[in-house]
Coordinates of C-alpha atoms in Angstrom, one line a residue:
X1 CA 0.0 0.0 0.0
X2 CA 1.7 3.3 -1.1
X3 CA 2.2 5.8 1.6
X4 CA -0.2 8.4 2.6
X5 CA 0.6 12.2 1.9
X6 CA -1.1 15.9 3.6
X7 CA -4.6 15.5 3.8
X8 CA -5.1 12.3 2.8
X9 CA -2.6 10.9 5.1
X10 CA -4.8 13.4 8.2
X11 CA -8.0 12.1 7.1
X12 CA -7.7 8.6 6.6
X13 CA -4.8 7.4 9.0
X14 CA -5.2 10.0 11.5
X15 CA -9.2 9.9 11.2
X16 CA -9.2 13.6 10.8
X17 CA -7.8 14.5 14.4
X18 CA -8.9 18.0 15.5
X19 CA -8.2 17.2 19.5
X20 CA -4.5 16.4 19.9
X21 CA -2.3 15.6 23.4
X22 CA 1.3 17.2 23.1
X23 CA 4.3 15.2 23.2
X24 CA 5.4 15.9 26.6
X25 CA 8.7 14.6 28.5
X26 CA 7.9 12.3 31.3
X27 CA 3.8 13.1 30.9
X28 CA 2.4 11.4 27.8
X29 CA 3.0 8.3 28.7
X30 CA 0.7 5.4 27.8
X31 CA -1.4 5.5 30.7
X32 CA -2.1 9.3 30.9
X33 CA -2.7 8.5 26.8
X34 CA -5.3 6.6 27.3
X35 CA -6.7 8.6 30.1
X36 CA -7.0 11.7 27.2
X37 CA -8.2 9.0 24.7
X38 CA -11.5 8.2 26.7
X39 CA -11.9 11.6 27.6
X40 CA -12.1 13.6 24.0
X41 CA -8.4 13.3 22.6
X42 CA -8.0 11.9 18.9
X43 CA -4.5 11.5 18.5
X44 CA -1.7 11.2 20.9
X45 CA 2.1 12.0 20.9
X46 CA 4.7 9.6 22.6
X47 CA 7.2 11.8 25.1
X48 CA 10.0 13.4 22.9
X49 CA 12.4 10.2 22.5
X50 CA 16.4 10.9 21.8
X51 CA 17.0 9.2 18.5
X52 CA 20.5 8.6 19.2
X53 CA 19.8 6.7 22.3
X54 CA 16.7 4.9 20.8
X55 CA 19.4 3.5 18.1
X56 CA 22.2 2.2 20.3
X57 CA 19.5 1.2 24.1
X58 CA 17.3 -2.1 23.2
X59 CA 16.1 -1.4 27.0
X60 CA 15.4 2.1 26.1
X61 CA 13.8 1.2 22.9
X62 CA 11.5 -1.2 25.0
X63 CA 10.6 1.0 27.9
X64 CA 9.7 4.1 25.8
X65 CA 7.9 2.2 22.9
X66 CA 8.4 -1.6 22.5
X67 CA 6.7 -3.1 25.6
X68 CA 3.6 0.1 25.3
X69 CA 2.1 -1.8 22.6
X70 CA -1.9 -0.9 22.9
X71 CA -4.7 -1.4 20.1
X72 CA -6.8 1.6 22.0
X73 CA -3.6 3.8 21.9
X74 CA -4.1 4.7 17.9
X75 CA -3.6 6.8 16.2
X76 CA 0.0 7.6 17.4
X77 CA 2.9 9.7 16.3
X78 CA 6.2 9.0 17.7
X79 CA 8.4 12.3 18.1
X80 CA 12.4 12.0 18.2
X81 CA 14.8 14.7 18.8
X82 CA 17.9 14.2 16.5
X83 CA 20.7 16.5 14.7
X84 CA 22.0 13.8 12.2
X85 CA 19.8 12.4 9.1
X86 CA 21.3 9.0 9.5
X87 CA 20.5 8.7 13.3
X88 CA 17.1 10.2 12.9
X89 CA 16.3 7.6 10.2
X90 CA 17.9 4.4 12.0
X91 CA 15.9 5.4 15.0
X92 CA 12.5 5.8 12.8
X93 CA 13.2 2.7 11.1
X94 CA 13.2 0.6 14.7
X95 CA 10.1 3.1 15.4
X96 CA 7.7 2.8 12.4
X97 CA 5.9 -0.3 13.1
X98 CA 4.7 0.9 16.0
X99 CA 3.4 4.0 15.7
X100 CA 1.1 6.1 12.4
X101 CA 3.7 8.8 12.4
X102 CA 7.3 9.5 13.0
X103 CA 7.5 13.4 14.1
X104 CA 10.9 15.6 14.4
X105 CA 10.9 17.4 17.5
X106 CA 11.9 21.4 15.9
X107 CA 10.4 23.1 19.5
X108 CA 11.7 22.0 22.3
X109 CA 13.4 25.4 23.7
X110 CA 14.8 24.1 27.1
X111 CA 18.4 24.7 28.5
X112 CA 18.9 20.5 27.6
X113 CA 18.1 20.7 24.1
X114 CA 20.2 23.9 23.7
X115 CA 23.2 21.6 24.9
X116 CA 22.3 18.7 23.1
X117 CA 21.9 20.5 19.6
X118 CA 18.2 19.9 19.1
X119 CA 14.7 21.0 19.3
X120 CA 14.4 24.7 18.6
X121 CA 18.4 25.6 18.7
X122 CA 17.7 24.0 15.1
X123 CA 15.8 25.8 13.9
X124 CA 18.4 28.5 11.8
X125 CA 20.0 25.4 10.5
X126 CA 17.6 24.8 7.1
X127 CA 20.0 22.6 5.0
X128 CA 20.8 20.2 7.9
X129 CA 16.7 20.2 8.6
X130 CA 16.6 19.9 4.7
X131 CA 18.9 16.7 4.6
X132 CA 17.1 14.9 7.8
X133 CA 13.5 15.3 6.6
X134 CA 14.0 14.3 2.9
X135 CA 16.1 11.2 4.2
X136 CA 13.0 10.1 6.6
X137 CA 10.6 11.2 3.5
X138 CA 12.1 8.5 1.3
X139 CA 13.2 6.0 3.9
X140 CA 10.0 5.4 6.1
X141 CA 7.0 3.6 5.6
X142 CA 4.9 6.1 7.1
X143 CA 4.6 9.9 6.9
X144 CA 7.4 12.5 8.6
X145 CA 6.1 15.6 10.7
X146 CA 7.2 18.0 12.5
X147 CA 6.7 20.2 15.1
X148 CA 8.1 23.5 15.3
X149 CA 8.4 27.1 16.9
X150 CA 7.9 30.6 15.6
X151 CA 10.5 33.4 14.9
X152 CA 9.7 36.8 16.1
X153 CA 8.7 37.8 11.9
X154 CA 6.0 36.2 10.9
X155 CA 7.7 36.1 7.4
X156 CA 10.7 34.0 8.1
X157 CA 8.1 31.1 10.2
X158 CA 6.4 31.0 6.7
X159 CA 9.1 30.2 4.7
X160 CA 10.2 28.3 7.4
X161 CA 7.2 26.1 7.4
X162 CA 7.4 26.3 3.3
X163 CA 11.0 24.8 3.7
X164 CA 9.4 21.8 5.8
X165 CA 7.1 21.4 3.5
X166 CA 9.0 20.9 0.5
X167 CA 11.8 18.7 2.1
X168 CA 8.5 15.9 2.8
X169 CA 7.4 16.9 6.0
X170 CA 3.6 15.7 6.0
X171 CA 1.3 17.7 8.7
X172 CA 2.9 20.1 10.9
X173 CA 2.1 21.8 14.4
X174 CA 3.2 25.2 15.1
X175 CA 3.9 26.5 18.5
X176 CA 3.0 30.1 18.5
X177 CA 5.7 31.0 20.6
X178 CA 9.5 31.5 20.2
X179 CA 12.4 29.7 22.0
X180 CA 12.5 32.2 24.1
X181 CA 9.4 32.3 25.3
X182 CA 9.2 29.7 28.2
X183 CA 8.3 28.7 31.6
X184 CA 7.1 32.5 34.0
X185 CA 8.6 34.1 30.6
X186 CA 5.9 32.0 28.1
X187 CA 3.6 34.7 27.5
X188 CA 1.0 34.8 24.7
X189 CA 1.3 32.2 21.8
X190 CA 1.0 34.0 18.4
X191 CA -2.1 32.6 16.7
X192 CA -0.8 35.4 13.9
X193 CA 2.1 33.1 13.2
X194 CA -0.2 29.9 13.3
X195 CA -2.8 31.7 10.2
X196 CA -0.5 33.0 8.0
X197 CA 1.4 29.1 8.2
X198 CA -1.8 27.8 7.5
X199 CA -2.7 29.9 4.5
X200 CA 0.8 29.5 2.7
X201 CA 1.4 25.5 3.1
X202 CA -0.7 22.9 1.1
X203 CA -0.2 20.6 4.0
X204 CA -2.7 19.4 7.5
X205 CA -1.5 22.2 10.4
X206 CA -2.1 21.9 14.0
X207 CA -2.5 24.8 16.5
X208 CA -0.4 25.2 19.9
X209 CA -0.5 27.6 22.6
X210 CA -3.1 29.2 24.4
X211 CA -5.5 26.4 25.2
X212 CA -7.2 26.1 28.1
X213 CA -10.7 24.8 27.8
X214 CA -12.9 23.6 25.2
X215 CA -13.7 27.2 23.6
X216 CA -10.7 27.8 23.1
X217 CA -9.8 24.8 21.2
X218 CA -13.1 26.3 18.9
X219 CA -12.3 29.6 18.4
X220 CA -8.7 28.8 17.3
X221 CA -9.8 26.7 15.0
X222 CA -12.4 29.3 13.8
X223 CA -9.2 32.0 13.8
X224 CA -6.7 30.3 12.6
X225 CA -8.0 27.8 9.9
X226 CA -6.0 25.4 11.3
X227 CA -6.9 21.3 10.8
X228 CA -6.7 20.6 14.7
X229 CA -5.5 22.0 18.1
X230 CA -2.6 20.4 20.0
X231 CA -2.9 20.8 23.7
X232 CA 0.0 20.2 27.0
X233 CA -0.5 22.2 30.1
X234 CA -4.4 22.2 29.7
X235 CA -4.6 18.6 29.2
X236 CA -2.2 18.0 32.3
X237 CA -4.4 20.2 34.1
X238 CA -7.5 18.8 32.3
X239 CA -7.3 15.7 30.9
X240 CA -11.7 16.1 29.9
X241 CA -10.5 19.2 28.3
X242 CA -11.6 18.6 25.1
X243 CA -14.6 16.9 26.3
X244 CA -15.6 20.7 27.2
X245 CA -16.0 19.3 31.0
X246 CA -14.6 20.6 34.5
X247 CA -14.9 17.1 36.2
X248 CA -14.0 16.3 40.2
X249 CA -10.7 16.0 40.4
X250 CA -10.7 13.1 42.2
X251 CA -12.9 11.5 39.0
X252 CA -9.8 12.0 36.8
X253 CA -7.3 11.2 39.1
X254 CA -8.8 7.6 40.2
X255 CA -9.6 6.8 37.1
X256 CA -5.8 7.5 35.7
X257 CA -4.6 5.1 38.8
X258 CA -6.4 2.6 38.0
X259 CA -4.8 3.3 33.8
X260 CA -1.5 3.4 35.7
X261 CA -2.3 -0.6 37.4
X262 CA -2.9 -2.0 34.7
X263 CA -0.2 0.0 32.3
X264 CA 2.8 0.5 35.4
X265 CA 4.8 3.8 34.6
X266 CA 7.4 5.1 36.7
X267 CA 6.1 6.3 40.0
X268 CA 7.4 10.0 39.2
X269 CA 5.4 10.3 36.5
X270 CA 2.4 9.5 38.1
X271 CA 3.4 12.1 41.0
X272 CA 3.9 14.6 38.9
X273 CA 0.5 14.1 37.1
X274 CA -1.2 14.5 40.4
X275 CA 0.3 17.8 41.1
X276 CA -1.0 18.6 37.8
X277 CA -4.5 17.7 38.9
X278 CA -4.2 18.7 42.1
X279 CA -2.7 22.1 42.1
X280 CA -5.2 24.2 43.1
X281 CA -6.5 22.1 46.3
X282 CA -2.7 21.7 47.2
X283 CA -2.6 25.4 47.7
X284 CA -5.3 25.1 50.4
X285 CA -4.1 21.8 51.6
X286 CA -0.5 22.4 51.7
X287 CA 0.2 19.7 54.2
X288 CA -0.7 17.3 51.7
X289 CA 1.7 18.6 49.5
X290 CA 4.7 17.5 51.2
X291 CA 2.8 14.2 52.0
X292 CA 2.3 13.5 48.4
X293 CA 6.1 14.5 47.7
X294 CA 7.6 11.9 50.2
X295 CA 5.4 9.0 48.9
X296 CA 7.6 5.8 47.6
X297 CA 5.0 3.6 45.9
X298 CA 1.7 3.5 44.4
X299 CA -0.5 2.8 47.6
X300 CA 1.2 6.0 48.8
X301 CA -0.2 8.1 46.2
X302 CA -3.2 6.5 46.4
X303 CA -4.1 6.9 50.2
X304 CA -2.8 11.0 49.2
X305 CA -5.5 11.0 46.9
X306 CA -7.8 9.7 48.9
X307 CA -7.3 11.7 51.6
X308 CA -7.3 15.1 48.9
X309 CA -10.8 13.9 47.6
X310 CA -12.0 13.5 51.6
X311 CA -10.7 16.8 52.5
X312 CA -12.4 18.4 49.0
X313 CA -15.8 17.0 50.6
X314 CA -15.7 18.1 53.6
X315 CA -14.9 21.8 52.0
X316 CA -17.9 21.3 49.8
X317 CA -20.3 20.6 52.9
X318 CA -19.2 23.7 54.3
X319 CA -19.7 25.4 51.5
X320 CA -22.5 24.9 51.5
X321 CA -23.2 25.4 54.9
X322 CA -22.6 29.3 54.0
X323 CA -19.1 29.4 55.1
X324 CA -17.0 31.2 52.8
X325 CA -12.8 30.0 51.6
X326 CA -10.3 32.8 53.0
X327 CA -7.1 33.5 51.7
X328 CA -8.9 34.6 48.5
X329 CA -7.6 30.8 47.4
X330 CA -9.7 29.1 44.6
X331 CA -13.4 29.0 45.8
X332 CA -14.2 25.7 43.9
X333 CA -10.2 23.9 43.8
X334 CA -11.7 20.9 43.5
X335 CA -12.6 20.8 39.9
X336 CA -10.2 20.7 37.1
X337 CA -9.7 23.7 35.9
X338 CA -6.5 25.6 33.8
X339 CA -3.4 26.9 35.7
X340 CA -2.8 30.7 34.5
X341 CA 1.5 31.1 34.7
X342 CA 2.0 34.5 36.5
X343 CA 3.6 36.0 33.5
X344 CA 7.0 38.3 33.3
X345 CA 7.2 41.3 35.5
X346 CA 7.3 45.1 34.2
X347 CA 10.3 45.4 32.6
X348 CA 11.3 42.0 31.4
X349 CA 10.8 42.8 27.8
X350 CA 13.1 44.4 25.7
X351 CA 13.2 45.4 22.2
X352 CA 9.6 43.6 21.6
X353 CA 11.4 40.1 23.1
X354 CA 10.8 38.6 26.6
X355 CA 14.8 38.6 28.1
X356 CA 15.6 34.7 29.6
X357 CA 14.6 34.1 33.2
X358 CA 18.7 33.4 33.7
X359 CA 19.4 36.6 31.8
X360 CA 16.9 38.5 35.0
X361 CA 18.3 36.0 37.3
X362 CA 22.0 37.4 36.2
X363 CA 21.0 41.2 36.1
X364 CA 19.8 41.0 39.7
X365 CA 22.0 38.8 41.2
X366 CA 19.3 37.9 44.8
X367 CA 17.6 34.6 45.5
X368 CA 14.1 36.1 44.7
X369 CA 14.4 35.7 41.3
X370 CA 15.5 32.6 41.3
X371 CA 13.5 30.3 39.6
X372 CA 11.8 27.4 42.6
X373 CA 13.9 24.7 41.7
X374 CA 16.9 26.8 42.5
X375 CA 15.9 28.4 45.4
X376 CA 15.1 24.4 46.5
X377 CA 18.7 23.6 46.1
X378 CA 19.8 26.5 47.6
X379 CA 18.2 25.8 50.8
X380 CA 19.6 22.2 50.3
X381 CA 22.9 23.5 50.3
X382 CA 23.7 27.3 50.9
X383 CA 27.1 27.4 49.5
X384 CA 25.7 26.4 45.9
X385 CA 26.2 29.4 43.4
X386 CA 24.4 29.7 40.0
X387 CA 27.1 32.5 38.6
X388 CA 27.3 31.0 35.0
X389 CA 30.8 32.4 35.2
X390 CA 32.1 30.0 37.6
X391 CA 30.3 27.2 35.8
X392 CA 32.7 24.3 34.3
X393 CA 33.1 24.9 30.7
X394 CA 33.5 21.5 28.4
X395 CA 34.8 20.8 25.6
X396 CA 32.5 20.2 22.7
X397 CA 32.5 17.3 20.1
X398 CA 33.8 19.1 16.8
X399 CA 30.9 17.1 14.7
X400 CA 27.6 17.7 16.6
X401 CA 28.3 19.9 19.4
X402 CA 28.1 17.3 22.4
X403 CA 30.3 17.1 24.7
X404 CA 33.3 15.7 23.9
X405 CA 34.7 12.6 25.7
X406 CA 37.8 12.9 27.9
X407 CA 39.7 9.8 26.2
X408 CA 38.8 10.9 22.7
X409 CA 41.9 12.0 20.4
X410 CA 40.0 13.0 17.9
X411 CA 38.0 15.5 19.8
X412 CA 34.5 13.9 18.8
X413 CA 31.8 13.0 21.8
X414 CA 31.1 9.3 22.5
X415 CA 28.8 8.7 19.3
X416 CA 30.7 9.9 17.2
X417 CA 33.8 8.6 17.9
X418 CA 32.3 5.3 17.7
X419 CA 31.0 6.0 14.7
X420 CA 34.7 7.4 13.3
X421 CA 35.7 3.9 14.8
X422 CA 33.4 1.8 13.1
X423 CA 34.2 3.1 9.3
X424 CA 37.8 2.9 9.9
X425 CA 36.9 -0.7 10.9
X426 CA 35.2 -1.2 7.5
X427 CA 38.3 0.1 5.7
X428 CA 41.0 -2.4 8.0
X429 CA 38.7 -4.7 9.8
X430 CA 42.1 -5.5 11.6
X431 CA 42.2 -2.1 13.4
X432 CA 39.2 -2.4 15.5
X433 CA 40.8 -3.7 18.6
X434 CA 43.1 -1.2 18.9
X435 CA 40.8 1.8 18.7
X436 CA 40.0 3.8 21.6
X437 CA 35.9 3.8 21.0
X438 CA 35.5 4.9 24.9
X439 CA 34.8 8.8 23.4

């Protein structure tokens, strides 16, 4: 059977998907998948894999994908982050039966993929992008995506998208935000960019940013012209989002336990999804917080949520026994509802572009603007500095901008030296054993 293309390919393997859950690192896993499937979500994104490690990890390969295998968790795109056409397409290939999709991760903006030479740090680098989708385009057996950010001119994200498009890339989702804007800095997604993408490719586009609820997901759709609306911190808050419901919270979060028995994760995962869920009540129960925390297995977190739902009820009684919330704290916490980031303070934009949180952090030099997890690790240990200054500097790989390994003579990272190794092999096959492939 040939392989599907644009809108064929969107209409017929993908069934039309308008409602879409992010990929999301550590959060769309297969149980919280299948959580979003019963509760409105069409299609589902695995968590950003690292190509290079899917290639060379057979245990990695079988925890991320391999042992997920799930007839109710279709359709499916698998996302990779890569910087090499070759690894990219190995890591596919082991992919492709498993999945409806393989998509190329183009919007990840965090400090991680800024060191690791992916995501959005890619996105000024059109031949290399050029190379890995065209190679994908004519290797795999199903269709390529991709899923990218916008630059600050609408203008360049076009022919940015139009690039995409022409090196094979099949549907794409656009992030109407830059790399810069993330976490308190995130801001307002452009649904600008997202229209003007949609009107100049010939391909299926999906929407991201700004959804929260239901009506949202409708009116960009209605603004945008867009084939469907990808949503991450609304689903994590909401996973009945696009269901247009505000359940119980305690609904949700028993019924993605009882996903999570039968489909184990890793406990921090589920943890994590709680505080999701929970956030709002944990701001009026902050005891529970610290409980939920320290918890070490499954029955932990379970008895926390059970305890969250009892105190939630007993709230509601006297609620409606006329006795008002104080602290001006969320009058009804116990519903799902969206999480609204406090956004940048006066002053943090510059030139039209919100400044990185380090960049304030830097500039002010106190702990009050550091961002939570530092200040954590501050008070774990007072001595810690974050001066980037006094920060070890490494050596990177002088092929893809790892780091390089210590033992390496030829100043490549691990990978790569291996690689180096491996074709020298094919040249002498009596070299191998003495080549240092410890990078």
């Amino acid at each position: 059977m040939p392989k599907l293309q644009g809108f064929e390919f969107w209409s017929r393997t993908l069934g039309g998907a308008r409602h879409v859950v992010a990929p999301m690192v550590d959060q769309s896993e297969l149980a919280w998948r299948l959580l979003s499937r019963r509760h409105g979500a069409q299609l589902c994104y695995t968590p950003m894999l690292h190509a290079q490690v899917f290639v060379r990890d057979a245990n990695y390969r079988k925890e991320n994908l391999y042992c997920e295998v799930c007839p109710e968790d279709r359709p499916l795109i698998v996302q990779f982050c890569a910087n090499d056409p070759e690894v990219f397409v190995q890591a596919a290939l082991l992919a492709q039966d498993y999945c409806d999709a393989i998509d190329l991760n183009l919007g990840c903006p965090q400090m991680i993929a800024k060191r690791g030479h992916y995501g959005a740090f890619l996105q000024e680098e059109w031949d290399l992008l050029q190379r890995m989708i065209l190679l994908a385009h004519e290797k795999l057996s199903v269709p390529v995506t991709c899923k990218i950010r916008v630059f600050p001119e609408i203008d360049k994200t076009v022919k940015y998208a139009q690039m995409l498009e022409k090196a094979g890339c099949q549907l794409l989702t656009v992030h109407g935000r830059t790399k810069e804007q993330k976490g308190p800095l995130s801001g307002t997604a452009s649904w600008e960019h997202i229209k003007a993408v949609r009107k100049a490719v010939a391909i299926p586009v999906f929407a991201n940013g700004n959804i929260q609820c239901l009506r949202d997901v409708e009116r960009c759709i209605q603004d945008t012209g867009v084939q469907g609306v990808m949503s991450a911190e609304g689903n994590l808050h909401n996973p009945a989002l696009f269901e247009g419901r505000s359940p119980a919270v305690w609904e949700l979060a028993e019924e993605y336990l009882d996903i999570v028995r039968q489909h184990p994760c890793p406990l921090s995962y589920v943890r994590a999804h709680l505080f999701k869920l929970w956030h709002h009540t944990l701001q009026v129960h902050q005891e529970l917080r610290e409980e939920l925390a320290k918890v070490k297995t499954l029955e932990g977190v379970t008895a926390v949520n059970q305890e969250l739902k009892l105190r939630c009820q007993e709230d509601i009684s006297r609620q409606k026994e006329g006795e008002k919330p104080s602290g001006g704290l969320p009058f009804f916490h116990w519903i799902c509802q969206p999480y609204f980031r406090p956004g940048p303070r006066e002053g943090s934009k510059e030139n039209g572009g919100a400044r990185s949180k380090r960049a304030l952090e830097e500039e002010e030099g106190g702990t009050d603007v550091l961002s939570k997890n530092k200040q954590k690790k501050q008070l774990r240990n007072p001595h810690k500095t974050f001066d980037p200054s006094l920060k070890p500097k490494y050596a990177k790989c002088d092929q893809c901008g790892n780091p390089k390994g210590n033992r390496c003579v030829f100043n490549l990272c691990r990978g790569c030296c291996k690689k180096r190794a491996f074709r020298e092999a094919a040249d002498c096959p009596g070299n191998l054993p003495l080549l240092n492939i410890e990078g």
